């Protein structure tokens, strides 16, 4: 593979002399033309990471490379990195045209070059008719368009977007999401996209990096990450509803089970014969998609339906199995009644185990085959 | 006149007057508005009387030839616009007082703005002893104008501290007679005034700078603007309303410039530092031409109103705009 466009190497940011570790050793490499979504809860260090890449914050340690060259000693305006803020941060007293031209005007580019670049970007963003409107008179999604356009005019090598859609109302957010997709494919930018909305991440990114408490827990292709979460936290964060996670233990021979069994509180689950896992503490993951309802007598788990949620294409059914709530996704044609007693069945190969101490997914399936 | 908001929720209205029929006539809101008006009416009447009556009396006076030596105001002869035409056409001393006041004001405000802005920008950084300096820099504007005038009168004496410092720095025989030369007297007035009121600009501009949103500034930095470009292209336009309001406040004050000049020079030498207020004061209390003085005061009021509206013109819409 060619050298990555952007590479973060053991990047650390501490505040208040190490009392707050906002970013705790991040490694990430972004290929040219790739869009990576940084997904994580509030305060996990997403903005701090972007601020270091763009140069607003100085890393405590670690390095940042663009096209293989370190940029940490280059001042923010000269790094060729663009950043778009959640609150747009347009220059309110300037017109749209002046906003778009700003990056070139401050670099003292020629008048014609500026006009050409501004027209081009205005065309791209559908703002041609609004060039002479004052930025403070624009609506939210127009402001965000200006903010993106003003960055594109400077032709950044890497574009960073810090929750660019969160201040927009639902409809505008959807429209802007489409718009961003179109921009991506039209100009092939390298993008890091920060969000805490997983739908946004799933629909825009090639790969998703899940961050938690200053660390990147997993980076994976968008198409795979929901099925192959690598860490308990990722498994509980992605998907709607996310994976059912049961922290418990594997013991050899529990009452009522012949071989080793997994126990979680009152719930006991016999492991299939030939299970390769040793005894110890584990977290068991059951994907709602791979669970199905079955007659009570034939299923390994039994419980009562406590919630049925129709979602158009499918149904989310919550089954209480001995005080443990399991989410099951069923096709819309199956509609169990509330309070009904049901059995819950699954393919043994779909079970996912995470190490009880590492929280990492175990490479082998309980059947001894790699997943 | 704005009446206080009545109950805006229609559901409140029946509680106010249960018997009121709901079908035709005014919407319930008007009822609440009327009650609000009725409740505040006495207060509004008193404030109108207190505000308007003295103004009306003075306005009437400016159309007479009244003087306190000549008995009651209402016995004085009504002279129409005579005072005004005299002032506008013949009274060069008035004209010069106006021009002088405007010139001194312009120089003072420019200096106060420049110093105030520099100090405010300085105070956006971190340095040692900042909070102590902050209090020190604000002190001048809390001193009574008369006292400031008195202090600087003392400083500018022929053998006073200012001259002593000048002699120490530039050698002997450079002592200046501050109050005997017209340009020096004007300079002394300007220095006094700038010292006195720079803190107000400093304070207003500092709070303005502090409320400049951070992200547009950061965006400008990322887009490649150097600190100077960030300041002039992003920070200053955001500050514009604040700056203009500071100028309006100071303009209103400085065209009334009186106390300091009175204490420093009494308008002298000759009439080199005679401001509008000082001239009107002399008209009233040296020459007893109160009616004429009142006319001058009204002309100044009109001029000041025009000036301030002109100043506010560029930000009027922005200030009056209702944020969603
Ligand atoms: N200047 C600072 N001084 C001290 N702590 C800071 C500073 N800036 C950020 N932090 C802390 O660093 C952590 C990460 O902040 P950051 O803004 O990167 O989070 P985020 O992931 O962007 O969150 P959000 O989704 O809310 O925007 C937070 O706990 C925050 O309190
Ligand atoms: Mg953030």
XYZ file of C-alpha atoms and ligand atoms in Angstrom:
727
model
C 0.000 0.000 0.000
C 1.139 3.546 -0.641
C 2.162 5.755 2.278
C -0.800 6.964 4.291
C -2.047 10.486 3.725
C -2.293 11.143 7.438
C -0.725 9.179 10.203
C -1.022 9.639 13.951
C 1.773 8.011 15.925
C 1.326 7.398 19.679
C -0.321 10.750 19.959
C -0.833 11.960 23.547
C -2.393 15.139 24.888
C -2.393 15.927 28.581
C -3.869 18.967 30.236
C -3.069 20.504 33.594
C 0.344 18.824 33.907
C -0.993 15.372 33.238
C -3.996 15.607 35.539
C -6.288 15.245 32.519
C -5.274 12.865 29.756
C -7.540 13.883 26.915
C -5.849 11.753 24.263
C -4.000 8.691 25.495
C -1.688 7.319 22.835
C -3.531 7.154 19.533
C -2.270 5.375 16.436
C -4.213 5.848 13.256
C -3.383 5.907 9.598
C -5.670 7.286 6.948
C -5.211 6.343 3.311
C -5.485 8.957 0.552
C -9.107 9.585 -0.358
C -10.367 7.697 2.643
C -12.994 8.882 5.099
C -12.554 7.790 8.677
C -15.196 8.450 11.277
C -14.046 9.055 14.832
C -16.927 7.803 16.860
C -17.173 8.073 20.613
C -19.046 9.512 23.553
C -18.733 13.099 24.760
C -15.376 13.950 26.302
C -13.468 10.985 24.864
C -10.928 13.238 23.147
C -12.237 13.483 19.592
C -12.000 17.264 19.294
C -8.657 17.307 21.044
C -7.330 14.861 18.440
C -8.527 17.018 15.556
C -7.158 20.158 17.205
C -3.736 18.559 17.370
C -3.867 17.535 13.724
C -4.840 21.015 12.639
C -2.322 22.659 14.964
C -4.523 24.445 17.472
C -3.153 22.226 20.239
C 0.378 20.974 20.637
C 0.699 17.252 21.346
C 2.261 16.330 24.673
C 4.064 13.522 22.864
C 3.785 11.513 19.681
C 3.888 12.592 16.078
C 1.617 13.500 13.181
C 2.620 12.803 9.577
C 1.096 14.027 6.358
C 2.424 12.269 3.272
C 5.097 10.780 5.478
C 6.420 14.097 6.817
C 6.014 15.288 10.387
C 3.868 18.411 10.671
C 3.961 19.026 14.421
C 6.382 21.927 14.073
C 4.468 23.617 11.256
C 2.102 26.441 12.314
C -1.641 25.785 11.868
C -2.188 27.965 8.797
C 0.580 26.248 6.852
C -0.253 22.593 7.461
C -2.697 22.356 4.605
C -5.276 20.835 6.942
C -8.832 22.158 7.071
C -11.132 22.043 10.069
C -14.888 22.577 10.074
C -16.503 23.334 13.425
C -19.775 22.150 14.857
C -20.959 25.743 15.336
C -19.932 26.719 11.764
C -17.753 29.625 12.961
C -18.373 31.611 9.788
C -17.257 35.234 9.797
C -20.652 36.821 10.446
C -20.031 40.333 9.174
C -18.569 39.142 5.875
C -20.571 38.104 2.848
C -20.581 34.508 1.665
C -18.113 35.522 -1.045
C -15.746 37.116 1.467
C -15.996 34.086 3.704
C -15.141 31.749 0.860
C -12.285 33.950 -0.304
C -10.781 34.430 3.165
C -8.179 31.658 3.022
C -6.824 32.947 -0.287
C -7.074 36.649 0.556
C -4.964 36.253 3.693
C -2.413 34.387 1.583
C -2.350 37.359 -0.785
C -3.354 35.369 -3.866
C -4.173 37.157 -7.100
C -7.648 38.572 -7.582
C -8.492 36.397 -10.571
C -7.299 33.231 -8.916
C -9.466 34.031 -5.894
C -12.530 34.769 -8.003
C -12.106 31.555 -9.932
C -11.662 29.422 -6.814
C -14.631 31.050 -5.082
C -16.885 30.516 -8.100
C -15.817 26.916 -8.376
C -16.564 26.152 -4.738
C -19.818 28.118 -4.797
C -20.863 26.000 -7.758
C -19.907 22.819 -5.970
C -21.942 23.775 -2.903
C -24.899 25.279 -4.730
C -24.300 28.722 -3.193
C -23.877 30.678 -6.433
C -27.021 32.725 -5.898
C -26.148 33.529 -2.282
C -22.638 34.920 -2.709
C -23.503 38.453 -1.650
C -25.591 37.602 1.391
C -24.104 38.412 4.782
C -23.110 35.243 6.560
C -25.039 36.210 9.689
C -28.257 36.194 7.679
C -27.827 32.594 6.528
C -29.626 29.543 7.860
C -27.788 26.782 9.710
C -27.122 24.409 6.843
C -26.099 27.267 4.558
C -23.632 28.432 7.203
C -22.186 24.964 7.399
C -21.890 24.898 3.624
C -19.977 28.181 3.744
C -17.739 26.813 6.484
C -16.958 23.739 4.396
C -16.558 25.759 1.218
C -14.214 28.249 2.840
C -11.986 25.327 3.757
C -12.216 23.640 0.348
C -11.074 26.856 -1.344
C -7.660 26.359 0.268
C -7.448 22.823 -1.180
C -6.548 21.058 2.065
C -4.666 17.766 1.961
C -6.815 16.545 4.832
C -10.229 17.780 5.846
C -11.313 17.442 9.455
C -14.983 17.742 10.310
C -15.860 18.117 14.006
C -19.494 17.092 14.397
C -20.451 19.223 11.404
C -24.093 18.246 11.412
C -25.007 18.148 15.086
C -26.298 21.716 15.193
C -28.689 21.139 12.310
C -32.284 20.025 12.626
C -33.134 16.503 11.501
C -34.208 17.232 7.921
C -31.286 19.535 7.186
C -28.954 16.993 8.745
C -30.133 14.293 6.378
C -29.802 16.584 3.369
C -26.323 17.719 4.394
C -25.284 14.113 4.930
C -26.195 13.367 1.322
C -24.370 16.514 0.261
C -21.228 15.426 2.076
C -21.389 12.016 0.409
C -21.599 13.738 -2.957
C -18.639 16.002 -2.145
C -16.617 12.996 -1.066
C -17.141 11.216 -4.323
C -16.725 14.343 -6.457
C -13.461 15.602 -5.029
C -12.047 12.530 -3.326
C -10.885 14.248 -0.168
C -9.145 12.592 2.740
C -11.481 13.157 5.645
C -11.617 12.576 9.367
C -15.163 12.925 10.481
C -15.977 13.279 14.188
C -19.422 12.361 15.379
C -21.245 10.644 18.140
C -24.020 9.615 15.833
C -23.325 6.094 14.587
C -25.789 6.339 11.698
C -23.804 9.306 10.413
C -20.563 7.389 10.830
C -21.965 4.319 9.100
C -23.344 6.257 6.167
C -20.319 8.480 5.512
C -17.184 6.642 6.494
C -15.055 3.972 4.840
C -13.711 2.978 8.224
C -14.821 3.735 11.738
C -12.505 4.336 14.669
C -14.267 3.962 17.999
C -12.770 6.111 20.729
C -13.268 5.808 24.430
C -11.502 7.671 27.237
C -8.705 8.971 25.026
C -7.966 5.672 23.318
C -8.946 4.212 19.970
C -10.413 0.807 20.774
C -10.913 -0.412 17.248
C -10.555 0.729 13.668
C -12.488 -1.342 11.202
C -14.214 -1.155 7.847
C -17.669 0.303 8.211
C -19.217 -2.785 6.624
C -17.600 -5.069 9.183
C -17.420 -3.217 12.460
C -20.965 -3.957 13.602
C -20.468 -7.659 13.047
C -16.931 -7.880 14.348
C -16.605 -5.619 17.347
C -13.200 -6.175 18.820
C -13.837 -4.825 22.266
C -16.688 -5.060 24.744
C -17.122 -1.300 24.629
C -17.402 -1.229 20.836
C -19.883 -4.093 20.944
C -22.053 -2.202 23.417
C -21.779 1.069 21.492
C -22.496 0.080 17.897
C -25.651 -1.344 16.454
C -29.206 -0.535 17.276
C -29.947 -2.180 19.526
C -26.314 -3.051 20.317
C -25.092 -6.553 21.068
C -26.457 -8.251 24.193
C -23.501 -8.433 26.565
C -23.457 -10.792 29.516
C -20.498 -10.697 31.908
C -20.039 -14.088 33.555
C -17.893 -17.146 33.917
C -17.213 -20.434 32.213
C -17.121 -23.318 34.671
C -16.657 -26.998 34.005
C -19.778 -28.951 34.821
C -22.479 -26.876 36.417
C -25.625 -28.488 37.693
C -27.894 -29.431 34.805
C -25.194 -29.214 32.149
C -23.040 -32.020 30.994
C -19.983 -30.157 29.723
C -18.644 -26.689 30.511
C -21.257 -23.958 30.842
C -21.389 -20.197 30.845
C -23.125 -18.609 33.822
C -24.320 -15.071 34.166
C -26.163 -14.539 37.439
C -29.114 -16.869 37.422
C -28.692 -17.675 33.751
C -26.808 -20.784 32.713
C -25.963 -21.662 29.150
C -24.497 -25.011 28.225
C -21.638 -24.584 25.803
C -21.629 -26.705 22.681
C -19.528 -29.816 22.821
C -15.942 -29.234 21.739
C -15.752 -25.714 23.098
C -12.150 -24.576 23.188
C -12.436 -21.993 25.981
C -10.844 -22.548 29.341
C -12.640 -21.807 32.553
C -12.449 -18.199 33.749
C -14.352 -14.964 33.440
C -15.674 -13.843 30.077
C -18.210 -11.531 28.548
C -20.594 -13.261 26.200
C -21.917 -11.326 23.244
C -25.167 -12.254 21.490
C -25.990 -10.206 18.415
C -29.699 -9.348 18.261
C -29.652 -10.221 14.560
C -28.429 -13.773 15.159
C -30.975 -14.589 17.865
C -34.296 -16.119 16.915
C -37.407 -17.293 18.671
C -38.107 -21.014 18.931
C -40.496 -23.271 20.824
C -39.572 -23.284 24.507
C -38.831 -26.977 24.676
C -36.265 -26.878 21.866
C -34.390 -23.675 22.766
C -31.379 -23.329 25.082
C -32.885 -20.189 26.670
C -36.474 -19.472 27.654
C -38.228 -16.359 28.873
C -41.160 -14.009 28.397
C -41.580 -11.227 25.885
C -41.510 -7.888 27.748
C -41.350 -5.387 24.891
C -42.169 -5.436 21.181
C -40.943 -2.540 19.094
C -41.922 -2.281 15.431
C -39.406 -0.464 13.257
C -40.934 -0.694 9.814
C -38.702 -3.323 8.241
C -38.178 -5.391 11.341
C -39.191 -5.874 14.968
C -37.078 -5.585 18.094
C -38.330 -7.963 20.750
C -37.027 -7.807 24.306
C -37.159 -11.167 26.050
C -36.682 -11.419 29.822
C -34.659 -14.558 30.438
C -34.366 -15.037 34.197
C -34.121 -11.264 34.846
C -31.678 -10.779 31.959
C -33.052 -8.734 29.100
C -32.121 -9.939 25.630
C -32.842 -7.922 22.490
C -33.825 -9.994 19.470
C -34.323 -8.604 15.971
C -36.983 -10.462 13.983
C -38.403 -9.997 10.526
C -41.546 -7.863 10.548
C -43.652 -10.893 9.745
C -43.036 -12.396 13.200
C -44.906 -10.589 15.914
C -44.924 -12.298 19.295
C -47.402 -10.951 21.843
C -46.331 -9.151 24.991
C -46.091 -11.551 27.938
C -45.854 -14.581 25.700
C -43.477 -17.334 26.834
C -40.868 -18.003 24.172
C -37.614 -19.809 23.690
C -34.516 -18.058 22.339
C -32.241 -19.972 20.032
C -29.039 -19.114 18.186
C -26.393 -20.618 16.015
C -23.508 -21.647 18.316
C -21.065 -20.141 15.837
C -22.544 -16.695 16.313
C -21.572 -16.531 19.982
C -18.847 -13.983 20.644
C -16.652 -14.118 23.727
C -14.635 -11.258 25.150
C -11.886 -11.828 27.701
C -13.104 -10.912 31.176
C -9.926 -9.011 32.016
C -8.840 -7.703 28.589
C -12.339 -6.898 27.282
C -10.935 -7.892 23.873
C -12.737 -10.317 21.620
C -11.240 -13.787 21.613
C -10.054 -14.737 18.165
C -11.500 -18.199 18.244
C -15.162 -19.025 18.292
C -16.305 -21.372 21.034
C -16.263 -24.100 18.412
C -12.518 -23.678 17.966
C -12.815 -22.160 14.514
C -11.902 -18.555 13.724
C -14.912 -16.390 13.208
C -44.534 53.972 25.070
C -43.986 50.284 25.790
C -46.495 48.813 28.178
C -45.310 45.839 30.207
C -46.264 42.511 28.697
C -49.695 41.384 29.700
C -50.568 37.739 30.053
C -49.573 36.357 26.693
C -51.163 32.981 27.098
C -54.803 33.235 26.089
C -55.722 30.705 28.779
C -54.765 33.244 31.438
C -57.348 35.753 30.366
C -60.569 34.114 31.628
C -59.022 33.972 35.098
C -58.639 37.718 35.038
C -62.237 38.502 34.142
C -64.421 35.410 34.339
C -67.537 37.304 33.286
C -66.073 38.673 30.075
C -67.851 37.253 27.042
C -65.433 35.553 24.732
C -67.119 35.713 21.368
C -66.719 39.065 19.662
C -64.555 42.084 20.285
C -60.963 42.259 21.398
C -58.772 39.248 21.900
C -58.095 38.510 25.565
C -54.543 39.779 25.275
C -55.673 43.403 24.838
C -57.438 43.221 28.182
C -54.195 42.284 29.968
C -52.361 45.062 28.104
C -54.863 47.620 29.344
C -54.466 46.496 32.911
C -50.715 46.788 32.568
C -51.068 50.273 31.176
C -53.464 51.298 33.928
C -51.134 50.028 36.628
C -48.110 51.860 35.299
C -49.907 55.026 34.262
C -49.215 57.042 37.438
C -45.523 56.241 37.216
C -45.398 57.110 33.554
C -47.183 60.408 34.129
C -44.778 61.400 36.901
C -41.742 60.520 34.817
C -43.105 62.407 31.818
C -43.724 65.468 33.968
C -40.290 65.296 35.557
C -38.639 64.855 32.171
C -40.669 67.099 29.993
C -41.626 70.110 32.077
C -38.129 71.483 32.705
C -37.289 70.909 29.051
C -40.424 72.769 27.957
C -39.704 75.654 30.302
C -36.147 75.908 28.999
C -37.420 75.701 25.432
C -39.861 78.533 26.108
C -37.113 80.515 27.765
C -34.944 80.221 24.666
C -37.588 82.155 22.729
C -37.567 85.102 25.182
C -35.058 87.688 26.290
C -35.374 86.702 29.946
C -32.610 87.416 32.400
C -32.759 86.794 36.170
C -32.368 90.526 36.814
C -35.665 91.177 35.023
C -38.245 89.423 37.145
C -40.460 86.503 36.168
C -39.839 84.395 33.085
C -43.452 84.798 32.024
C -43.167 88.595 32.000
C -40.186 88.452 29.653
C -40.653 89.513 26.077
C -41.168 86.764 23.475
C -38.547 87.275 20.790
C -39.165 84.311 18.515
C -36.084 82.898 16.835
C -33.954 85.949 17.564
C -31.646 84.124 19.997
C -31.194 81.301 17.520
C -30.459 83.502 14.553
C -28.030 85.525 16.623
C -26.214 82.338 17.655
C -26.128 80.788 14.213
C -25.325 83.873 12.169
C -23.477 86.422 14.274
C -22.007 84.734 17.310
C -18.532 83.682 16.164
C -17.541 82.963 19.760
C -20.243 80.270 19.833
C -19.117 78.915 16.477
C -15.524 78.710 17.653
C -16.578 77.080 20.918
C -18.421 74.420 18.907
C -15.544 73.823 16.505
C -13.042 73.820 19.368
C -15.102 71.306 21.316
C -15.413 69.072 18.257
C -11.685 69.198 17.558
C -10.687 68.520 21.161
C -13.278 65.733 21.283
C -12.024 64.117 18.091
C -8.412 64.129 19.247
C -9.317 62.918 22.741
C -11.569 60.110 21.516
C -9.026 58.947 18.953
C -6.312 58.805 21.618
C -8.569 57.229 24.222
C -9.647 54.592 21.707
C -6.089 53.849 20.634
C -4.774 53.596 24.185
C -7.836 51.756 25.456
C -7.645 49.216 22.636
C -3.908 48.657 23.094
C -4.353 48.117 26.807
C -7.305 45.782 26.237
C -5.331 43.710 23.720
C -2.450 43.586 26.202
C -4.825 42.378 28.883
C -5.980 39.473 26.699
C -2.625 37.868 27.505
C -1.382 36.378 30.711
C 1.218 38.334 32.674
C 2.320 38.929 36.219
C 0.489 41.505 38.319
C -2.394 41.642 35.865
C -5.208 41.992 38.367
C -3.365 44.696 40.302
C -2.720 46.660 37.090
C -6.331 46.163 36.092
C -7.584 47.928 39.218
C -4.957 50.630 38.818
C -5.909 51.323 35.201
C -9.573 51.663 36.086
C -9.031 54.151 38.895
C -8.875 57.402 36.907
C -12.431 57.157 35.648
C -13.728 56.791 39.192
C -12.260 60.130 40.287
C -14.537 63.167 40.191
C -13.874 65.285 37.102
C -13.370 68.348 39.292
C -10.704 66.529 41.262
C -8.998 65.316 38.089
C -8.951 68.904 36.866
C -7.496 70.042 40.143
C -4.793 67.343 40.152
C -3.673 68.139 36.620
C -3.788 71.887 37.311
C -1.307 71.182 40.069
C 0.801 68.918 37.818
C 1.026 71.480 35.015
C 2.113 74.434 37.180
C 5.284 76.217 36.004
C 7.268 74.609 38.820
C 5.051 71.534 38.949
C 5.975 67.863 38.468
C 5.418 67.807 34.701
C 7.905 70.593 34.144
C 10.322 69.096 36.631
C 10.306 65.839 34.737
C 10.733 67.658 31.413
C 13.695 69.550 32.822
C 15.201 66.377 34.183
C 14.893 64.594 30.854
C 15.542 67.414 28.378
C 17.820 69.604 30.462
C 17.149 72.922 32.236
C 15.288 75.848 30.704
C 12.658 73.733 29.000
C 10.033 74.588 31.623
C 6.783 75.264 29.784
C 4.141 77.796 30.707
C 1.278 75.363 30.152
C -1.571 77.755 30.790
C -0.152 80.824 29.057
C 0.163 79.426 25.534
C -2.892 78.415 23.535
C -1.503 75.180 22.037
C -0.019 74.111 25.349
C -3.269 74.788 27.199
C -5.186 72.718 24.659
C -2.574 69.973 25.005
C -2.928 70.040 28.781
C -6.704 69.724 28.473
C -6.355 66.806 26.054
C -3.816 65.008 28.241
C -6.079 65.404 31.265
C -9.133 64.201 29.450
C -7.348 61.210 27.878
C -5.902 60.207 31.237
C -9.310 60.481 32.814
C -11.350 58.516 30.272
C -9.059 55.993 28.562
C -10.073 53.505 31.289
C -13.671 53.540 30.060
C -12.609 52.572 26.535
C -10.236 50.023 28.028
C -12.986 48.432 30.096
C -15.598 48.363 27.332
C -13.143 47.054 24.731
C -11.756 44.435 27.097
C -15.190 43.029 27.777
C -15.875 43.179 24.042
C -12.676 41.274 23.262
C -13.549 38.693 25.863
C -16.898 38.036 24.266
C -15.511 37.552 20.754
C -16.411 33.938 19.918
C -13.388 31.672 19.843
C -14.106 29.481 16.859
C -14.147 32.085 14.067
C -10.761 33.219 15.355
C -9.463 29.669 15.315
C -10.961 29.129 11.876
C -9.108 32.185 10.590
C -5.839 30.913 12.061
C -6.348 27.554 10.368
C -7.151 29.246 7.059
C -3.714 30.833 7.214
C -4.333 34.310 8.621
C -1.457 35.819 10.596
C -2.192 37.404 14.012
C -2.554 40.851 12.502
C -5.026 39.642 9.869
C -6.970 37.732 12.508
C -7.218 40.882 14.598
C -8.228 43.308 11.870
C -10.383 41.015 9.726
C -12.095 38.823 12.290
C -11.865 40.326 15.782
C -12.423 43.990 14.946
C -15.564 43.504 12.809
C -17.056 41.498 15.651
C -16.186 44.329 18.022
C -17.719 46.999 15.806
C -20.990 47.433 17.724
C -19.102 47.565 21.012
C -16.673 50.132 19.661
C -19.455 52.304 18.336
C -21.378 52.147 21.588
C -18.201 53.140 23.446
C -17.797 56.094 21.092
C -21.418 57.107 21.541
C -21.148 57.073 25.325
C -17.926 59.070 25.255
C -19.216 61.491 22.619
C -22.233 62.303 24.744
C -19.934 63.014 27.658
C -17.143 64.868 25.934
C -19.290 67.398 24.116
C -20.341 68.468 27.591
C -16.661 68.866 28.510
C -16.588 71.298 31.402
C -15.181 70.412 34.820
C -11.602 69.642 33.887
C -11.293 72.674 31.611
C -12.869 74.870 34.236
C -10.366 73.727 36.846
C -7.369 73.849 34.477
C -7.758 77.002 32.391
C -11.225 78.538 32.849
C -11.255 78.554 29.023
C -8.050 80.558 28.701
C -5.679 81.842 27.671
C -8.109 84.200 25.941
C -10.706 81.742 24.749
C -8.212 79.109 23.575
C -9.831 76.296 25.565
C -13.354 77.654 25.814
C -15.665 74.700 25.208
C -19.390 74.908 24.504
C -20.305 74.203 28.104
C -17.850 76.763 29.369
C -19.231 79.380 26.978
C -22.804 78.689 28.008
C -21.768 78.780 31.661
C -20.206 82.207 31.110
C -23.277 83.403 29.209
C -25.475 82.411 32.093
C -23.471 83.328 35.126
C -21.139 86.102 33.961
C -23.467 87.883 31.543
C -26.828 86.710 32.956
C -28.030 85.927 29.426
C -29.926 82.822 30.476
C -32.389 82.816 27.611
C -29.598 83.120 25.079
C -27.703 80.354 26.855
C -30.785 78.138 26.752
C -31.025 78.631 23.004
C -27.363 77.668 22.661
C -27.996 74.578 24.776
C -30.867 73.514 22.526
C -28.756 73.924 19.413
C -26.085 71.762 21.004
C -28.683 69.172 21.956
C -29.922 69.019 18.355
C -26.379 68.751 17.064
C -25.528 66.011 19.537
C -28.636 64.037 18.617
C -27.719 64.231 14.944
C -24.129 63.267 15.628
C -25.057 60.245 17.709
C -27.581 59.009 15.172
C -24.900 59.320 12.545
C -22.492 57.323 14.689
C -25.058 54.611 15.307
C -26.092 54.366 11.663
C -23.724 51.526 10.679
C -24.780 49.251 13.554
C -28.366 50.327 14.101
C -29.902 47.286 12.446
C -27.523 44.946 14.180
C -28.317 46.421 17.599
C -32.077 46.456 17.054
C -32.238 42.995 15.506
C -34.139 40.409 17.511
C -32.193 37.166 17.806
C -34.216 34.038 17.158
N -8.124 23.082 27.697
C -8.427 22.007 28.423
N -8.039 21.907 29.709
C -8.336 20.809 30.444
N -9.051 19.775 29.990
C -9.476 19.804 28.724
C -9.202 20.919 27.873
N -9.751 20.681 26.665
C -10.355 19.480 26.760
N -10.199 18.956 27.989
C -10.695 17.655 28.454
O -10.257 16.682 27.539
C -11.259 15.698 27.353
C -11.543 15.511 25.894
O -12.149 16.649 25.370
P -12.651 16.761 23.874
O -13.172 18.131 23.664
O -11.570 16.298 22.968
O -13.834 15.720 23.851
P -14.808 15.348 22.646
O -14.614 13.901 22.395
O -14.604 16.254 21.511
O -16.212 15.570 23.312
P -17.541 16.176 22.668
O -18.210 15.033 21.975
O -18.293 16.630 23.844
O -17.150 17.281 21.751
C -12.487 16.149 28.125
O -12.562 15.400 29.297
C -12.205 17.597 28.434
O -12.733 17.933 29.686
Mg -15.841 17.840 20.587
